[in-house]
mmCIF file of C-alpha atoms in Angstrom:
data_model
loop_
_atom_site.group_PDB
_atom_site.id
_atom_site.type_symbol
_atom_site.label_atom_id
_atom_site.label_comp_id
_atom_site.label_asym_id
_atom_site.label_seq_id
_atom_site.Cartn_x
_atom_site.Cartn_y
_atom_site.Cartn_z
ATOM 1 C CA MET A 1 80.044 -22.120 78.012
ATOM 2 C CA GLY A 2 78.414 -18.346 78.533
ATOM 3 C CA LYS A 3 78.209 -16.848 81.969
ATOM 4 C CA ILE A 4 75.267 -15.013 83.419
ATOM 5 C CA ARG A 5 76.713 -12.046 85.294
ATOM 6 C CA LYS A 6 73.678 -10.266 86.465
ATOM 7 C CA ILE A 7 69.823 -10.457 86.027
ATOM 8 C CA GLN A 8 67.163 -8.013 86.442
ATOM 9 C CA LYS A 9 63.480 -8.151 86.244
ATOM 10 C CA ASN A 10 62.138 -5.320 84.199
ATOM 11 C CA THR A 11 58.476 -5.860 84.369
ATOM 12 C CA ASP A 12 55.626 -7.012 86.703
ATOM 13 C CA ASN A 13 52.763 -8.525 84.676
ATOM 14 C CA PRO A 14 50.578 -11.495 85.838
ATOM 15 C CA TYR A 15 51.249 -13.759 83.126
ATOM 16 C CA VAL A 16 54.949 -12.945 81.281
ATOM 17 C CA ASN A 17 57.756 -10.818 82.365
ATOM 18 C CA LEU A 18 60.907 -9.473 80.757
ATOM 19 C CA TYR A 19 64.204 -10.186 82.504
ATOM 20 C CA GLU A 20 67.507 -8.333 81.398
ATOM 21 C CA LEU A 21 70.603 -10.304 81.803
ATOM 22 C CA ASP A 22 74.143 -8.945 81.867
ATOM 23 C CA VAL A 23 75.973 -12.041 79.762
ATOM 24 C CA GLU A 24 79.430 -13.122 78.626
ATOM 25 C CA ASN A 25 79.955 -15.756 76.164
ATOM 26 C CA SER A 26 82.697 -18.355 75.938
ATOM 27 C CA LYS A 27 84.781 -16.257 73.519
ATOM 28 C CA GLY A 28 84.556 -13.433 76.199
ATOM 29 C CA HIS A 29 82.104 -11.054 74.467
ATOM 30 C CA ALA A 30 79.925 -9.201 76.787
ATOM 31 C CA GLY A 31 76.328 -8.021 76.345
ATOM 32 C CA LYS A 32 72.719 -7.978 77.192
ATOM 33 C CA TYR A 33 70.272 -10.885 76.418
ATOM 34 C CA TYR A 34 66.530 -10.597 77.092
ATOM 35 C CA VAL A 35 64.382 -13.409 78.347
ATOM 36 C CA SER A 36 60.497 -13.305 78.803
ATOM 37 C CA SER A 37 59.271 -15.869 81.079
ATOM 38 C CA ARG A 38 55.969 -16.887 83.253
ATOM 39 C CA ALA A 39 58.387 -17.135 86.325
ATOM 40 C CA LYS A 40 57.246 -14.345 88.986
ATOM 41 C CA SER A 41 60.883 -13.622 90.254
ATOM 42 C CA VAL A 42 64.600 -14.016 89.332
ATOM 43 C CA GLU A 43 64.508 -16.900 91.783
ATOM 44 C CA ASN A 44 62.057 -18.752 89.946
ATOM 45 C CA LEU A 45 63.571 -18.593 86.468
ATOM 46 C CA GLU A 46 64.808 -21.888 85.240
ATOM 47 C CA LEU A 47 68.065 -20.314 84.825
ATOM 48 C CA SER A 48 68.173 -19.834 88.563
ATOM 49 C CA THR A 49 66.723 -22.960 89.686
ATOM 50 C CA LYS A 50 67.984 -25.381 87.126
ATOM 51 C CA GLU A 51 64.833 -27.290 87.505
ATOM 52 C CA GLN A 52 62.563 -27.834 84.492
ATOM 53 C CA SER A 53 58.755 -27.907 84.884
ATOM 54 C CA PRO A 54 56.027 -27.457 82.411
ATOM 55 C CA ASP A 55 54.805 -24.023 82.578
ATOM 56 C CA GLY A 56 51.734 -25.186 80.085
ATOM 57 C CA VAL A 57 50.354 -28.156 78.049
ATOM 58 C CA ILE A 58 49.322 -29.033 74.846
ATOM 59 C CA ILE A 59 46.700 -31.502 73.738
ATOM 60 C CA TYR A 60 46.661 -33.347 70.685
ATOM 61 C CA SER A 61 43.499 -35.328 70.765
ATOM 62 C CA LEU A 62 41.526 -37.508 68.219
ATOM 63 C CA TYR A 63 37.883 -37.370 67.694
ATOM 64 C CA GLY A 64 35.018 -39.600 66.308
ATOM 65 C CA GLU A 65 34.605 -43.380 66.448
ATOM 66 C CA LYS A 66 37.284 -44.149 63.965
ATOM 67 C CA HIS A 67 39.516 -41.567 65.400
ATOM 68 C CA ASP A 68 39.905 -39.972 62.044
ATOM 69 C CA ARG A 69 39.491 -36.305 62.963
ATOM 70 C CA VAL A 70 41.404 -33.875 65.242
ATOM 71 C CA VAL A 71 40.348 -31.461 67.611
ATOM 72 C CA LEU A 72 41.854 -28.003 66.816
ATOM 73 C CA ILE A 73 41.119 -24.514 68.004
ATOM 74 C CA ARG A 74 41.226 -21.405 65.913
ATOM 75 C CA GLN A 75 42.161 -18.493 67.947
ATOM 76 C CA TYR A 76 42.680 -14.607 67.871
ATOM 77 C CA ARG A 77 45.975 -13.568 68.879
ATOM 78 C CA TYR A 78 47.046 -10.261 69.534
ATOM 79 C CA THR A 79 50.583 -10.924 68.589
ATOM 80 C CA ILE A 80 49.566 -11.435 65.162
ATOM 81 C CA ASP A 81 46.219 -9.351 65.097
ATOM 82 C CA ASN A 82 44.686 -12.467 63.277
ATOM 83 C CA TYR A 83 43.368 -15.892 64.003
ATOM 84 C CA ILE A 84 45.431 -18.821 64.158
ATOM 85 C CA TYR A 85 44.983 -22.776 64.268
ATOM 86 C CA GLU A 86 46.394 -24.511 67.493
ATOM 87 C CA PHE A 87 45.926 -27.368 69.546
ATOM 88 C CA PRO A 88 43.686 -26.740 72.837
ATOM 89 C CA ALA A 89 46.468 -25.873 75.139
ATOM 90 C CA GLY A 90 46.656 -23.803 78.679
ATOM 91 C CA LEU A 91 48.865 -23.171 81.657
ATOM 92 C CA VAL A 92 49.502 -25.765 84.245
ATOM 93 C CA GLU A 93 48.308 -24.450 87.579
ATOM 94 C CA PRO A 94 50.705 -24.374 90.503
ATOM 95 C CA GLY A 95 50.833 -28.190 92.015
ATOM 96 C CA GLU A 96 48.740 -29.317 89.044
ATOM 97 C CA ASN A 97 50.008 -32.457 87.057
ATOM 98 C CA TYR A 98 50.030 -31.604 83.472
ATOM 99 C CA HIS A 99 47.608 -34.347 82.669
ATOM 100 C CA ALA A 100 45.246 -33.263 84.757
ATOM 101 C CA ALA A 101 45.582 -29.934 83.388
ATOM 102 C CA ALA A 102 45.023 -31.301 80.043
ATOM 103 C CA VAL A 103 41.712 -32.612 80.988
ATOM 104 C CA ARG A 104 40.725 -29.500 82.489
ATOM 105 C CA GLU A 105 41.884 -27.270 79.838
ATOM 106 C CA MET A 106 40.249 -29.154 77.238
ATOM 107 C CA ARG A 107 36.719 -29.134 78.945
ATOM 108 C CA GLU A 108 37.385 -25.185 79.319
ATOM 109 C CA GLU A 109 38.523 -24.378 75.853
ATOM 110 C CA THR A 110 36.097 -26.706 73.705
ATOM 111 C CA GLY A 111 33.674 -28.402 76.155
ATOM 112 C CA LEU A 112 34.746 -31.884 75.472
ATOM 113 C CA THR A 113 35.908 -34.648 77.651
ATOM 114 C CA LEU A 114 39.728 -35.742 77.194
ATOM 115 C CA HIS A 115 40.536 -39.209 77.639
ATOM 116 C CA PRO A 116 44.568 -39.380 77.877
ATOM 117 C CA ILE A 117 46.530 -42.392 77.027
ATOM 118 C CA THR A 118 49.956 -43.635 78.525
ATOM 119 C CA VAL A 119 52.810 -43.099 76.194
ATOM 120 C CA ASP A 120 56.468 -43.010 76.954
ATOM 121 C CA THR A 121 58.090 -39.948 78.437
ATOM 122 C CA ILE A 122 60.155 -39.312 75.350
ATOM 123 C CA TYR A 123 56.790 -38.307 73.704
ATOM 124 C CA GLU A 124 55.094 -36.056 76.570
ATOM 125 C CA LYS A 125 58.085 -34.610 78.516
ATOM 126 C CA PRO A 126 58.263 -30.910 78.709
ATOM 127 C CA TYR A 127 59.903 -29.237 75.417
ATOM 128 C CA TYR A 128 60.666 -25.525 74.933
ATOM 129 C CA THR A 129 58.477 -23.394 72.749
ATOM 130 C CA THR A 130 60.915 -20.646 71.544
ATOM 131 C CA ILE A 131 63.985 -20.994 73.128
ATOM 132 C CA GLY A 132 65.489 -17.856 71.843
ATOM 133 C CA MET A 133 63.198 -15.584 73.486
ATOM 134 C CA THR A 134 61.652 -17.548 76.379
ATOM 135 C CA ASP A 135 62.451 -20.322 78.871
ATOM 136 C CA GLU A 136 58.733 -21.431 78.716
ATOM 137 C CA CYS A 137 58.237 -25.356 77.977
ATOM 138 C CA CYS A 138 55.188 -27.490 77.716
ATOM 139 C CA GLY A 139 54.159 -30.875 78.320
ATOM 140 C CA THR A 140 52.068 -32.638 75.491
ATOM 141 C CA VAL A 141 49.270 -34.872 76.420
ATOM 142 C CA TYR A 142 47.662 -37.278 73.826
ATOM 143 C CA GLY A 143 44.082 -38.699 74.145
ATOM 144 C CA TYR A 144 40.732 -39.363 72.626
ATOM 145 C CA ALA A 145 37.837 -36.676 72.917
ATOM 146 C CA ASP A 146 34.315 -37.057 73.124
ATOM 147 C CA GLY A 147 31.074 -34.951 73.860
ATOM 148 C CA MET A 148 29.748 -31.901 72.487
ATOM 149 C CA ILE A 149 31.340 -28.694 71.654
ATOM 150 C CA SER A 150 30.879 -25.870 74.173
ATOM 151 C CA SER A 151 32.170 -22.432 74.648
ATOM 152 C CA ASP A 152 30.373 -22.138 78.055
ATOM 153 C CA LEU A 153 33.336 -22.281 80.091
ATOM 154 C CA GLN A 154 35.831 -20.187 78.036
ATOM 155 C CA GLU A 155 37.237 -17.344 79.623
ATOM 156 C CA LYS A 156 35.759 -13.810 78.546
ATOM 157 C CA SER A 157 39.012 -12.707 77.260
ATOM 158 C CA GLU A 158 39.477 -15.796 74.834
ATOM 159 C CA GLU A 159 38.221 -15.830 71.232
ATOM 160 C CA ILE A 160 38.056 -19.222 70.306
ATOM 161 C CA GLU A 161 36.451 -21.558 67.688
ATOM 162 C CA VAL A 162 36.469 -25.294 68.041
ATOM 163 C CA VAL A 163 37.267 -27.229 65.045
ATOM 164 C CA ILE A 164 36.947 -30.794 64.525
ATOM 165 C CA ALA A 165 38.926 -31.393 61.257
ATOM 166 C CA ASP A 166 39.252 -34.601 58.978
ATOM 167 C CA ARG A 167 42.247 -35.005 56.781
ATOM 168 C CA ASP A 168 40.840 -32.899 53.951
ATOM 169 C CA GLU A 169 40.385 -29.875 56.051
ATOM 170 C CA VAL A 170 43.721 -30.331 57.789
ATOM 171 C CA ARG A 171 45.346 -30.187 54.427
ATOM 172 C CA ARG A 172 43.417 -27.045 53.630
ATOM 173 C CA ILE A 173 44.538 -25.473 57.018
ATOM 174 C CA LEU A 174 48.045 -26.348 56.441
ATOM 175 C CA ARG A 175 48.074 -24.893 52.884
ATOM 176 C CA GLU A 176 46.111 -21.728 53.534
ATOM 177 C CA GLU A 177 46.061 -20.813 57.264
ATOM 178 C CA ARG A 178 48.244 -19.511 60.048
ATOM 179 C CA VAL A 179 49.244 -22.482 62.276
ATOM 180 C CA ALA A 180 51.088 -22.729 65.366
ATOM 181 C CA ILE A 181 54.468 -24.691 64.749
ATOM 182 C CA VAL A 182 54.270 -27.605 67.072
ATOM 183 C CA CYS A 183 50.463 -28.080 65.986
ATOM 184 C CA SER A 184 51.484 -28.173 62.171
ATOM 185 C CA TYR A 185 54.144 -30.994 62.957
ATOM 186 C CA MET A 186 51.613 -33.065 64.699
ATOM 187 C CA LEU A 187 49.297 -32.609 61.863
ATOM 188 C CA LEU A 188 51.889 -33.959 59.439
ATOM 189 C CA HIS A 189 51.568 -37.143 61.287
ATOM 190 C CA PHE A 190 47.896 -37.003 61.155
ATOM 191 C CA LEU A 191 47.965 -36.919 57.251
ATOM 192 C CA ALA A 192 50.697 -39.491 56.797
ATOM 193 C CA ASP A 193 49.785 -42.221 59.117
ATOM 194 C CA GLU A 194 46.563 -44.466 58.870
ATOM 195 C CA ASP A 195 46.821 -44.516 62.642
ATOM 196 C CA PRO A 196 47.741 -40.928 63.733
ATOM 197 C CA PHE A 197 49.200 -42.175 67.108
ATOM 198 C CA ALA A 198 51.177 -45.030 65.378
ATOM 199 C CA PHE A 199 54.498 -43.018 66.170
ATOM 200 C CA LEU A 200 53.471 -43.250 69.957
ATOM 201 C CA HIS A 201 53.995 -46.873 69.797
ATOM 202 C CA GLY A 202 57.778 -46.995 68.505
#
């Protein structure tokens, strides 16, 4: 097992920071490793606390009386200078339960009301997004959405278009568009199963 000899915080930004690690792997090879994290300090990094808590929440929700459409967002991202299809998502506030965060984020990003469903922890517990470069992990909340689409509560910095997609549109999106990987996996369930949430009852 590798060892971390030293940790240095290299930036001081509000939402994400870069940490430089002096490391040594199990074969005795020493080197540098860089971690981006939403932690505000070295002491708050997961590698320091050894505790896992969700930085954010991802929302997989169905829409319509027949639950035959899925709520997506098409969002501009500076990282690729382009639009990408994602599930509604956002950061969990300090002390906030991530189910409550999901309801709040859904309202803010889409104007819709999310009605979360109860699922086994295996499906919703926090999982890591891109472990090779960040310790960020996100919980997933499933549910049904209703109401009217609105952008009134979106942040001024956000460029978000709400998309209510049926199966034909989902196929087109997966075939032709840029899609976040977690979203793409879930959309495969949406396409394959008559009840898109069937896997949650397994």
